[in-house]
Coordinates of C-alpha atoms in Angstrom, one line a residue:
Chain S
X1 CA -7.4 -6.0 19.5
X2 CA -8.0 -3.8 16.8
X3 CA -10.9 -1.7 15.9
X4 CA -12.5 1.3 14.5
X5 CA -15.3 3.3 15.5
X6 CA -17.4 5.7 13.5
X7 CA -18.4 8.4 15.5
X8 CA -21.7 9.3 13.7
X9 CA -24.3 6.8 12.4
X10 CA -25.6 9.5 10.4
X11 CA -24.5 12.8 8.6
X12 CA -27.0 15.4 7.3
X13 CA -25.4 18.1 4.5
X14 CA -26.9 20.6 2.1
X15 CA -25.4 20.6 -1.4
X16 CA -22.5 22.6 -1.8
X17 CA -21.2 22.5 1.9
X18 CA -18.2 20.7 3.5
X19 CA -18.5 16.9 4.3
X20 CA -16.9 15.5 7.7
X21 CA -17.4 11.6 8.3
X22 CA -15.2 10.7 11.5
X23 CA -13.3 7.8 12.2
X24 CA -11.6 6.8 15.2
X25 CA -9.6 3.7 15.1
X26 CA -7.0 1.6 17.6
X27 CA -4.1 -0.6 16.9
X28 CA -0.9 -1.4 18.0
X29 CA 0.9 -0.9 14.7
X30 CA 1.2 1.2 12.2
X31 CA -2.1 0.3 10.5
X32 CA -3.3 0.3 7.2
X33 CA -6.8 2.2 6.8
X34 CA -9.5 2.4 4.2
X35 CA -12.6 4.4 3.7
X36 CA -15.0 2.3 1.2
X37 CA -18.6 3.6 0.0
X38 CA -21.6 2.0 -0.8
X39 CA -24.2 3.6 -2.5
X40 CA -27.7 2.0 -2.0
X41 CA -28.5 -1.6 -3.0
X42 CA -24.5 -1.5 -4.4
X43 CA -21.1 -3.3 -3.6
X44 CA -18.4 -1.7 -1.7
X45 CA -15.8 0.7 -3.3
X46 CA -12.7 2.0 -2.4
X47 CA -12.6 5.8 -1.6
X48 CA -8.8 6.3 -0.6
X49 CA -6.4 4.4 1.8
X50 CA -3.3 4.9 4.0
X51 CA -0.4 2.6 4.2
X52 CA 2.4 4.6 6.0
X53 CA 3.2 6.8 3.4
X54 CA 1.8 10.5 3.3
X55 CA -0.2 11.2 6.3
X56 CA -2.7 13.2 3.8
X57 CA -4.6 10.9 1.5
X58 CA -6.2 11.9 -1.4
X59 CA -8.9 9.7 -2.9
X60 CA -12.0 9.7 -5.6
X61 CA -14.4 11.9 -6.4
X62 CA -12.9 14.7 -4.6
X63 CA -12.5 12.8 -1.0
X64 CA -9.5 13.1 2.0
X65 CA -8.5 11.7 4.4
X66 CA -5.8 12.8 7.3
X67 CA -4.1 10.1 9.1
X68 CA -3.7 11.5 12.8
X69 CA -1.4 9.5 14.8
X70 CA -1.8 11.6 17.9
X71 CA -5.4 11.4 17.8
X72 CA -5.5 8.0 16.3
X73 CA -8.3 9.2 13.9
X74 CA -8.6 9.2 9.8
X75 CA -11.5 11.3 9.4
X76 CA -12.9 11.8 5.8
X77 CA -13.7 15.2 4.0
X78 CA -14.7 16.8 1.1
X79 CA -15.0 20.5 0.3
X80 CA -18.0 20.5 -1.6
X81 CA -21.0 17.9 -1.4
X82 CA -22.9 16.8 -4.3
X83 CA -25.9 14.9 -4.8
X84 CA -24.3 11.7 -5.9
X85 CA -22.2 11.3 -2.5
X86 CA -25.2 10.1 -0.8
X87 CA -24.3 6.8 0.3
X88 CA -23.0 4.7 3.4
X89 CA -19.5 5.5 4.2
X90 CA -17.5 2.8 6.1
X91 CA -14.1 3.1 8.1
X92 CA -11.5 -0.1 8.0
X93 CA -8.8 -1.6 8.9
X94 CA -6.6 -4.1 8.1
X95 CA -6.1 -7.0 10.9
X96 CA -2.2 -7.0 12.1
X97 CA 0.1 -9.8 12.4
X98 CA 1.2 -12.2 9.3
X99 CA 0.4 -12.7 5.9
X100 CA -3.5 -11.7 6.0
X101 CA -6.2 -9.4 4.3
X102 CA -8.1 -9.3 6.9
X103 CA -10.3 -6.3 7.3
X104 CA -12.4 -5.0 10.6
X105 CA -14.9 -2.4 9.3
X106 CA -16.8 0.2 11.3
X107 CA -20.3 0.4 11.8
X108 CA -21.1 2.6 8.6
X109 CA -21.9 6.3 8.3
X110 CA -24.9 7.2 6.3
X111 CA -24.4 10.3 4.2
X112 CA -28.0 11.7 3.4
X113 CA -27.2 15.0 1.1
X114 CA -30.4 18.2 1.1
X115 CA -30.9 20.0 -2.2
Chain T
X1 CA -12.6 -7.7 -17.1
X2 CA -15.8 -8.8 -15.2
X3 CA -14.5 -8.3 -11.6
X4 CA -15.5 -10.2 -8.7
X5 CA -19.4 -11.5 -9.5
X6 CA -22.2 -13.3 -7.6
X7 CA -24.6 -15.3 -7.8
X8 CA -27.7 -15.2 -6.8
X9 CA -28.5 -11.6 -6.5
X10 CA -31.3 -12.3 -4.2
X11 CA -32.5 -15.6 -2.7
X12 CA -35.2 -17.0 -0.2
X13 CA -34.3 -20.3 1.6
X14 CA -36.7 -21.8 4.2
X15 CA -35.1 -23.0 7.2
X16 CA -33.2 -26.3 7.2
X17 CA -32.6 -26.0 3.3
X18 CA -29.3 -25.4 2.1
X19 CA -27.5 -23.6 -0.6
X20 CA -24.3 -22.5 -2.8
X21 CA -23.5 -18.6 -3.4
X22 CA -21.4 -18.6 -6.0
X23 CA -17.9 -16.2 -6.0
X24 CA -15.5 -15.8 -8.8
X25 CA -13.1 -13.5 -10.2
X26 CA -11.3 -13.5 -12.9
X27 CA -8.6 -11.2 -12.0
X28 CA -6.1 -13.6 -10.7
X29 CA -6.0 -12.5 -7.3
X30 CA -4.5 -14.7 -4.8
X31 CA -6.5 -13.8 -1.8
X32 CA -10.5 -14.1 -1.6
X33 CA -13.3 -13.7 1.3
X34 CA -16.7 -13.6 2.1
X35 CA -18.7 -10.9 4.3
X36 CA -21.8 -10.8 5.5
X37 CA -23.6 -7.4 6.3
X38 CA -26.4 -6.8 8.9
X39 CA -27.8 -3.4 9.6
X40 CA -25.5 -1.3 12.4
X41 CA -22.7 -4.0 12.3
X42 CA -20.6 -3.0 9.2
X43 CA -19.0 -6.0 7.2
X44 CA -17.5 -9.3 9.2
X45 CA -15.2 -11.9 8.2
X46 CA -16.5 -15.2 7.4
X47 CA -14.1 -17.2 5.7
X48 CA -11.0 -16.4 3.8
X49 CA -8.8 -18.2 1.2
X50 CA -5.2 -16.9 0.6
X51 CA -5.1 -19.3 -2.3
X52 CA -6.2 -22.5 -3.7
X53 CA -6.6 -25.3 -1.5
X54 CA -5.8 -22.9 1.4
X55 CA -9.0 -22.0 3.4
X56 CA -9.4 -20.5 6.8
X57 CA -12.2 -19.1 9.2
X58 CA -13.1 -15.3 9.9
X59 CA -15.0 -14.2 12.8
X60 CA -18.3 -15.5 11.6
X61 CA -17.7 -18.8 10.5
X62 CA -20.5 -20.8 12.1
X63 CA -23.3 -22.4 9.6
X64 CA -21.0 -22.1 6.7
X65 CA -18.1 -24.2 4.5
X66 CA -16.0 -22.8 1.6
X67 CA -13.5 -24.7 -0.7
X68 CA -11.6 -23.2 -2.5
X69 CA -10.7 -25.7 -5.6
X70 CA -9.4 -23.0 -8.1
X71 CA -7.9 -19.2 -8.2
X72 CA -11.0 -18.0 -9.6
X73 CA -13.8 -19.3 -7.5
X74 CA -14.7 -19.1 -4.1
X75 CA -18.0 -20.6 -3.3
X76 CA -20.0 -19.8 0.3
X77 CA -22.2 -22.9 1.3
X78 CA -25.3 -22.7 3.9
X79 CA -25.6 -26.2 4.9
X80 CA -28.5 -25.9 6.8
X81 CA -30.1 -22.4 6.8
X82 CA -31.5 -20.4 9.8
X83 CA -33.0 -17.0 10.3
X84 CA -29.7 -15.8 11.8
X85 CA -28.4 -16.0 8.2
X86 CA -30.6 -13.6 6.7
X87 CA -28.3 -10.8 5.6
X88 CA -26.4 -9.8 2.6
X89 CA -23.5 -11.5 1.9
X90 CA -20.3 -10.4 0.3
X91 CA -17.4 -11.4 -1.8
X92 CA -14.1 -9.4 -1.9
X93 CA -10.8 -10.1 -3.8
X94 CA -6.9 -9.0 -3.7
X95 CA -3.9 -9.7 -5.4
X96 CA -2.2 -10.7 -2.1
X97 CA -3.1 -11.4 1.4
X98 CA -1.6 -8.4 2.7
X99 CA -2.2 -5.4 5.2
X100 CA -2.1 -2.9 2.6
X101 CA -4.1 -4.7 -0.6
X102 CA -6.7 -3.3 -1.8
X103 CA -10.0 -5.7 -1.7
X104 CA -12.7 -5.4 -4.8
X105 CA -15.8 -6.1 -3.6
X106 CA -18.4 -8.2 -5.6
X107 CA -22.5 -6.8 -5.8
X108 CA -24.1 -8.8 -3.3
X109 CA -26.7 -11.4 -2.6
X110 CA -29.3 -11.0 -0.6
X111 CA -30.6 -13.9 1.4
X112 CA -33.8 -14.3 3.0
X113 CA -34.0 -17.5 5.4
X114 CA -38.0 -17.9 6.3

């Protein structure tokens, strides 16, 4: 069965420094994987996502992502946090099999960002 | 374009009573599904719909029906609420149901069950 595990619940960064938000995930496919964010009391949004093609994933606002089959991880980063990326960060992936949307999300990682 | 929308933003139900959230997008997309979210347990499945008249469970179905009568609207109903249901609930969108769509996720509603 498929799954993804976020390693950290929660991630503490000053302003200005690099962001690391780790994701682990297992499948028996080549999967596709998502990172969406949700900023407080908000609906989800899509940060970036990998379907196969380049291995390095480049999404909004300055997030990446690095599909690592070896190490079956897709951990997120961004050079430079600001302010505004204070949010709840959540790792996903797309059920196998058939014609279906199905998603399996980790358990969240909340971003808390220090002046 | 509006997006996916929902209604109510927030509710409170007492136990036993039951209730519609409301879905809809107007985006065309073939594929909808509701969510629900509880604190340390990311986002699971409910039901899904790859398209009208076509509706199927998710991981959580138990307590709730869908129908799916059009493209655009995907209603979730409680038929007869319990505490377990308190959570905020979620409706997403794609174009297709495939692997590698991207879902658009509505606001929210928040639901109390006393």
């Amino acid at each position: 069965a498929q799954s993804v595990t976020q390693l950290d619940s929660h991630v503490s960064v000053s302003e200005g420094t690099p962001v690391l938000l780790r994701c682990n995930y297992s499948s028996s496919y080549s999967p596709s994987l998502f990172w969406y964010v949700q900023h407080p009391n908000k609906g989800l949004q899509l940060l970036l996502k990998y379907t196969s093609a380049a291995t390095l994933v480049k999404g909004i606002n300055g997030f990446e992502a690095e599909f690592k089959k070896s190490e079956t991880s897709f951990h997120l980063t961004k050079p430079s946090a600001h302010m505004s990326d204070a949010a709840e960060y959540f790792c996903v992936v797309s059920e196998e099999g058939g014609a279906t949307n199905k998603l399996i999300f980790g358990t969240g990682t909340l971003l808390a960002v220090q002046p | 374009n509006a997006g996916v929308t929902q209604t109510p933003k927030f509710q409170v139900l007492k136990t036993g009573q039951s209730m519609t959230l409301q879905c809809a997008q107007d985006m065309n997309h073939e594929y909808m599904s509701w969510y629900r979210q509880d604190p340390g347990m990311g986002l699971r499945l409910i039901h899904y719909s790859v398209g009208a008249g076509i509706t199927d469970q998710g991981e959580v179905p138990n307590g709730y029906n869908v129908s799916r009568s059009t493209t655009e609207d995907f209603p979730l109903r409680l038929l007869s609420a319990a505490p377990s249901q308190t959570s905020v609930y979620f409706c997403a969108s794609s174009f297709f149901p495939d692997r590698e769509e991207t879902q658009y996720f509505g606001p929210g509603t928040r639901l109390l069950v006393l």
